Amino acid sequence: MSRSSGTAHLGGPPCYLLTATGRLLARTPAAPYLPAQQAARDLRTAAAGTSLRIDGDGGPYDSWYLHLRGTADAPPRVLHAIAEVFAQYRHHSERQRADRRRAADALVTLLAAGPADGAALQAALPACGLPTDGPYRVVVATLGGDEPEGAVRALTEALRHEPGVPFAAGRLPGGEAVAVVHAGSEAPAEAASGAEPDPDPDARPDSGPGGSLADRWPALHTCRPQAPLHAGVSAPVSAAGGLGSALDQARYALAAARAQAPDGAQVRSVAELSTLGALLAGVPADVRRAFSNRVLGPLAHGGSASHRMLLETLEVFLAHHGSWARTAEALHLHVNTVHYRIQRIETLTGRDLSRLGDTLDLRAALWCR
């Protein structure tokens, strides 16, 4: 389909074909470039213009809309006729994409099964439209609720905002969406120059500068705010043989994202796990609790007023880097009282706060509560 064959019937009015997250699929020559964030806001604001949803199999994240900004001076019957043309085109393109989706499911299943045969991976990558040479990243996403395909649709829509970056996204039986992204690709010249893209669902054609996955995540969550949406991103790996390791990294970063915003939306990358607290966030909750209980001992649950007081003292003492004077000042106590409480903490936990290792253990145990 040409860039303007469907929208040429509108003549002068600026007209856009958009996804629910504001990704630009096509526009008329009279329509100026519309940034994705602004386009998404326009679709949610009735006063911003006229929007018609295109019929198709799209979910809340990747639905298509015919959008006219401002006052719509085109006859409604013309708008509906154009929307029908786009609906037929979408149906055709979705059937074409089915084979690639099956190949993507096979690829991610191969990765999740454990150490994979290098030759099998090399064969699976081009079947998904991916180059056989890296680097690659792996992204894992999950969606709360009972829509098994939702996580794949959300992740796919987010990645299509990155122009010219090949990727393959599939779903594991457990509901995780997994994408292998070619991390060495650059945006094509026409995308960098702001040229109008074709409405090709495999071209990922946002004509403005591509943002990161984290930049796109809030717009995705706005499409279905009641469903927690999380993703984890691996570090780049140079070859297909490293994809299994990258999947493990992405899952760890995903766990950290869930821990940070369990009821909301969050993207975490292993590159962001640069502190002990961030690293611990990716540890399963039951493991964190077990560690905290073991290290803090009788103080773990703060069951008595005395234990709660000692926990507060420990937190303030560690926050002030082991300074007796500053801890006493913060708690409005005499320094001798602080010494006494720290001694009690050491006795109850079996740790020595003059030793770096024991101090780190107690700090981690507090973070893991």
XYZ file of C-alpha atoms in Angstrom:
369
model
C 0.000 0.000 0.000
C 1.375 3.438 -0.876
C 1.921 6.014 1.784
C -1.145 8.074 0.980
C -3.423 5.855 -1.120
C -5.939 5.463 1.698
C -5.741 8.963 3.127
C -5.627 10.850 -0.186
C -9.446 10.891 -0.256
C -9.411 13.379 2.598
C -7.746 16.100 0.597
C -6.712 18.939 2.857
C -7.474 17.842 6.436
C -4.414 16.534 8.291
C -5.057 12.841 8.849
C -3.067 10.178 10.696
C -3.140 6.415 11.055
C -1.966 5.719 14.634
C -1.716 2.903 17.117
C -3.112 3.225 20.627
C 0.328 4.229 21.936
C 0.707 6.991 19.348
C 2.953 5.102 16.930
C 2.650 6.689 13.490
C 1.729 4.269 10.684
C 0.789 6.772 7.962
C -0.229 10.384 7.431
C -1.470 12.613 4.651
C 0.945 15.084 3.042
C -0.818 17.925 4.842
C -0.307 16.355 8.263
C 2.807 17.569 10.101
C 4.909 15.148 12.101
C 3.124 14.212 15.335
C 5.308 12.919 18.198
C 4.149 9.634 19.650
C 3.517 11.020 23.125
C 1.369 13.836 21.750
C -0.466 11.450 19.439
C -1.303 9.127 22.336
C -2.638 12.078 24.344
C -4.742 13.215 21.387
C -6.356 9.785 21.095
C -7.375 9.954 24.748
C -8.723 13.521 24.500
C -12.038 14.000 22.724
C -11.368 17.705 22.171
C -8.152 16.938 20.277
C -9.979 15.797 17.151
C -11.870 12.901 15.629
C -10.659 9.314 16.046
C -12.135 6.178 14.473
C -10.985 2.756 15.645
C -9.973 0.447 12.816
C -11.612 -2.985 12.974
C -9.163 -5.818 13.521
C -7.627 -8.200 15.999
C -5.689 -5.518 17.855
C -5.757 -5.417 21.631
C -5.600 -2.388 23.930
C -1.930 -1.746 23.077
C -1.829 -2.112 19.289
C -5.261 -1.028 18.061
C -5.247 1.204 14.982
C -7.022 4.565 14.773
C -7.793 6.957 11.965
C -7.231 10.363 13.561
C -8.001 13.896 12.387
C -6.699 16.688 14.577
C -8.940 19.659 15.212
C -12.347 19.973 13.584
C -13.207 17.141 11.209
C -14.515 18.707 7.992
C -14.521 15.439 6.040
C -17.900 13.668 5.619
C -18.364 10.844 8.137
C -19.154 8.369 5.362
C -15.742 9.096 3.800
C -13.980 8.547 7.115
C -15.735 5.239 7.654
C -14.934 4.142 4.096
C -11.245 4.884 4.652
C -11.327 3.093 7.986
C -12.736 0.032 6.201
C -9.846 0.098 3.722
C -7.340 0.141 6.542
C -9.211 -2.652 8.327
C -8.876 -4.872 5.253
C -5.188 -4.029 4.973
C -4.605 -4.806 8.636
C -6.366 -8.156 8.353
C -4.142 -9.045 5.390
C -0.938 -7.972 7.141
C -1.828 -9.905 10.307
C -2.210 -13.106 8.285
C 1.186 -12.495 6.705
C 2.740 -12.012 10.132
C 1.419 -15.308 11.518
C 4.315 -17.375 10.137
C 6.879 -15.065 11.687
C 5.087 -15.272 15.028
C 5.233 -19.062 14.956
C 8.957 -18.845 14.265
C 9.382 -16.415 17.180
C 7.530 -18.758 19.535
C 9.854 -21.567 18.472
C 12.923 -19.375 19.071
C 11.968 -18.293 22.596
C 10.941 -21.843 23.505
C 14.374 -23.003 22.362
C 16.039 -20.382 24.571
C 13.915 -21.198 27.617
C 14.551 -24.951 27.346
C 18.139 -24.591 28.546
C 21.520 -24.684 26.804
C 20.620 -24.748 23.136
C 22.448 -26.208 20.191
C 24.299 -23.358 18.492
C 23.348 -24.657 15.052
C 19.661 -24.732 16.041
C 19.827 -21.133 17.211
C 21.602 -20.022 14.053
C 18.797 -21.588 12.021
C 16.031 -20.137 14.203
C 17.223 -16.525 14.006
C 16.805 -15.882 10.246
C 13.446 -17.669 10.325
C 12.340 -14.813 12.591
C 13.867 -12.119 10.407
C 16.888 -11.607 12.675
C 20.504 -11.313 11.515
C 22.727 -14.268 12.373
C 25.424 -11.924 13.722
C 24.950 -10.071 17.010
C 24.893 -8.202 19.233
C 21.502 -9.068 20.720
C 19.473 -8.206 23.791
C 16.712 -10.259 25.353
C 13.614 -8.631 26.846
C 11.120 -10.468 29.054
C 7.716 -8.943 29.852
C 4.700 -9.984 31.909
C 1.193 -8.603 32.183
C -1.153 -9.026 35.116
C -4.613 -10.352 34.365
C -6.016 -13.185 32.328
C -5.093 -12.136 28.769
C -2.365 -14.591 27.657
C -1.437 -12.655 24.511
C -1.437 -9.250 26.185
C 2.212 -9.262 27.231
C 3.365 -10.166 23.713
C 1.195 -7.461 22.169
C 2.431 -4.852 24.636
C 6.097 -5.748 24.175
C 5.765 -5.944 20.396
C 4.092 -2.546 20.237
C 6.823 -0.975 22.381
C 9.603 -2.428 20.234
C 7.950 -1.289 17.007
C 8.512 2.287 18.122
C 12.216 1.719 17.449
C 12.595 2.272 13.695
C 14.648 -0.236 11.756
C 15.545 -2.466 14.722
C 14.852 -6.147 13.927
C 13.283 -8.192 16.694
C 11.292 -11.364 17.250
C 8.731 -11.571 20.047
C 6.975 -14.728 21.185
C 5.226 -16.214 24.190
C 6.202 -19.026 26.514
C 3.574 -21.446 27.855
C 3.799 -19.801 31.276
C 2.660 -16.464 29.832
C 6.002 -14.637 29.644
C 6.602 -12.576 26.524
C 10.186 -12.880 25.313
C 11.806 -10.793 22.590
C 15.203 -11.146 20.982
C 16.312 -7.738 19.708
C 19.192 -7.043 17.372
C 21.117 -4.478 19.374
C 23.492 -3.432 16.622
C 20.940 -2.061 14.161
C 20.650 1.623 13.343
C 17.576 3.573 12.330
C 17.204 3.888 8.543
C 17.962 7.225 6.918
C 14.340 7.945 6.099
C 13.345 7.559 9.744
C 16.158 9.803 10.907
C 15.174 12.487 8.429
C 11.517 12.463 9.468
C 10.204 11.125 6.155
C 6.688 9.758 6.140
C 6.637 5.979 6.729
C 4.575 3.368 4.966
C 1.819 1.724 7.033
C 3.847 -1.510 7.162
C 3.440 -3.286 10.519
C 6.869 -4.897 10.168
C 8.692 -1.606 9.584
C 8.228 -0.157 13.104
C 7.977 3.305 11.544
C 7.818 6.041 14.167
C 9.286 8.840 12.060
C 10.668 10.724 15.037
C 13.709 9.774 17.092
C 13.210 6.379 18.730
C 13.089 6.359 22.500
C 14.077 3.579 24.848
C 11.760 0.824 25.956
C 11.347 2.561 29.300
C 10.219 5.721 27.493
C 7.394 3.811 25.807
C 6.251 1.865 28.873
C 4.054 4.597 30.467
C 2.043 4.939 27.244
C 1.495 1.194 27.182
C 0.352 1.161 30.790
C -2.081 3.993 30.096
C -3.844 1.736 27.581
C -4.719 -0.694 30.381
C -3.810 0.910 33.721
C -5.492 -1.744 35.851
C -3.052 -4.449 34.652
C 0.512 -4.461 36.093
C 3.013 -4.428 33.235
C 6.685 -5.222 33.795
C 9.764 -5.883 31.691
C 13.390 -6.821 32.182
C 16.183 -6.135 29.692
C 19.465 -8.014 29.421
C 22.902 -6.666 28.663
C 23.980 -7.094 25.028
C 25.512 -10.420 24.046
C 27.793 -10.661 21.049
C 26.576 -13.927 19.552
C 23.632 -16.314 19.499
C 25.402 -18.594 21.954
C 24.935 -15.976 24.675
C 21.170 -15.690 24.318
C 20.462 -18.226 27.058
C 22.511 -16.191 29.507
C 20.787 -13.017 28.293
C 17.401 -14.609 29.002
C 18.474 -15.312 32.593
C 19.621 -11.697 32.958
C 16.358 -10.338 31.583
C 14.325 -12.497 33.963
C 16.347 -11.226 36.918
C 15.808 -7.622 35.840
C 12.096 -8.414 35.423
C 11.941 -9.632 39.024
C 13.534 -6.357 40.126
C 10.923 -4.397 38.156
C 8.107 -6.327 39.809
C 9.567 -5.751 43.251
C 9.883 -2.014 42.670
C 6.365 -1.483 41.276
C 4.277 -4.595 41.951
C 0.942 -2.997 41.035
C 2.141 -0.613 38.332
C 4.416 -0.527 35.300
C 8.181 -0.725 35.342
C 11.109 -1.594 33.065
C 14.457 -2.554 34.555
C 17.703 -3.353 32.799
C 20.565 -5.329 34.276
C 22.686 -2.278 33.499
C 20.694 -0.426 36.170
C 21.443 -3.009 38.875
C 24.414 -1.036 40.112
C 23.672 -0.994 43.853
C 23.207 -3.739 46.416
C 19.598 -2.691 46.946
C 18.846 -2.910 43.215
C 20.526 -6.298 42.998
C 18.554 -7.668 45.936
C 15.288 -6.499 44.383
C 15.639 -9.229 41.785
C 15.900 -11.993 44.372
C 12.592 -13.889 44.829
C 10.547 -12.503 47.723
C 10.525 -15.738 49.704
C 14.320 -15.978 49.470
C 14.671 -12.370 50.640
C 12.423 -13.022 53.611
C 14.299 -16.180 54.557
C 17.630 -14.350 54.413
C 16.327 -11.416 56.439
C 14.846 -13.680 59.107
C 18.059 -15.665 59.401
C 20.350 -12.621 59.689
C 18.170 -10.476 61.955
C 17.154 -13.380 64.158
C 14.832 -12.286 67.000
C 14.683 -8.769 65.541
C 13.267 -9.919 62.203
C 9.607 -9.327 62.982
C 9.871 -6.512 65.528
C 7.358 -8.319 67.673
C 8.066 -6.314 70.842
C 8.526 -2.616 71.496
C 12.103 -3.339 72.531
C 12.888 -5.107 69.262
C 11.274 -2.351 67.193
C 13.421 0.187 69.052
C 16.564 -1.827 68.294
C 15.632 -2.112 64.613
C 15.172 1.645 64.404
C 18.551 2.165 66.055
C 20.199 -0.242 63.624
C 18.673 1.484 60.603
C 19.772 4.933 61.799
C 23.236 3.676 62.772
C 23.808 2.176 59.327
C 22.332 5.232 57.594
C 24.916 7.365 59.411
C 27.771 5.056 58.417
C 28.375 3.757 61.910
C 28.793 7.166 63.531
C 27.883 6.960 67.235
C 27.578 10.716 67.639
C 25.364 11.319 64.598
C 23.166 8.343 65.478
C 22.728 9.679 69.016
C 21.870 13.125 67.640
C 19.344 11.730 65.141
C 17.617 9.642 67.816
C 17.922 12.279 70.554
C 19.840 9.839 72.745
C 23.010 9.848 74.773
C 25.954 8.214 73.003
C 26.204 5.622 75.763
C 22.616 4.563 75.062
C 23.481 4.045 71.410
C 26.496 1.907 72.449
C 24.258 -0.206 74.648
C 21.652 -0.730 71.928
C 24.261 -1.694 69.326
C 25.727 -4.203 71.740
C 22.249 -5.701 72.208
C 21.808 -5.900 68.437
C 25.146 -7.690 68.078
C 24.231 -10.149 70.814
C 20.813 -10.958 69.338
C 22.028 -11.286 65.731
C 25.458 -12.790 66.367
C 27.012 -10.090 64.139
C 29.842 -7.669 64.855
C 29.160 -4.197 63.470
C 32.854 -3.369 63.539
C 33.338 -5.903 60.728
C 32.500 -4.856 57.171
C 31.064 -8.242 56.198
C 28.672 -8.361 59.151
C 27.632 -4.765 58.533
C 26.826 -5.557 54.908
C 24.842 -8.622 55.991
C 22.703 -6.553 58.335
C 22.232 -3.810 55.746
C 21.076 -6.380 53.184
C 18.782 -8.024 55.724
C 17.042 -4.719 56.372
C 16.564 -4.160 52.628
C 15.135 -7.677 52.282
C 12.449 -7.241 54.972
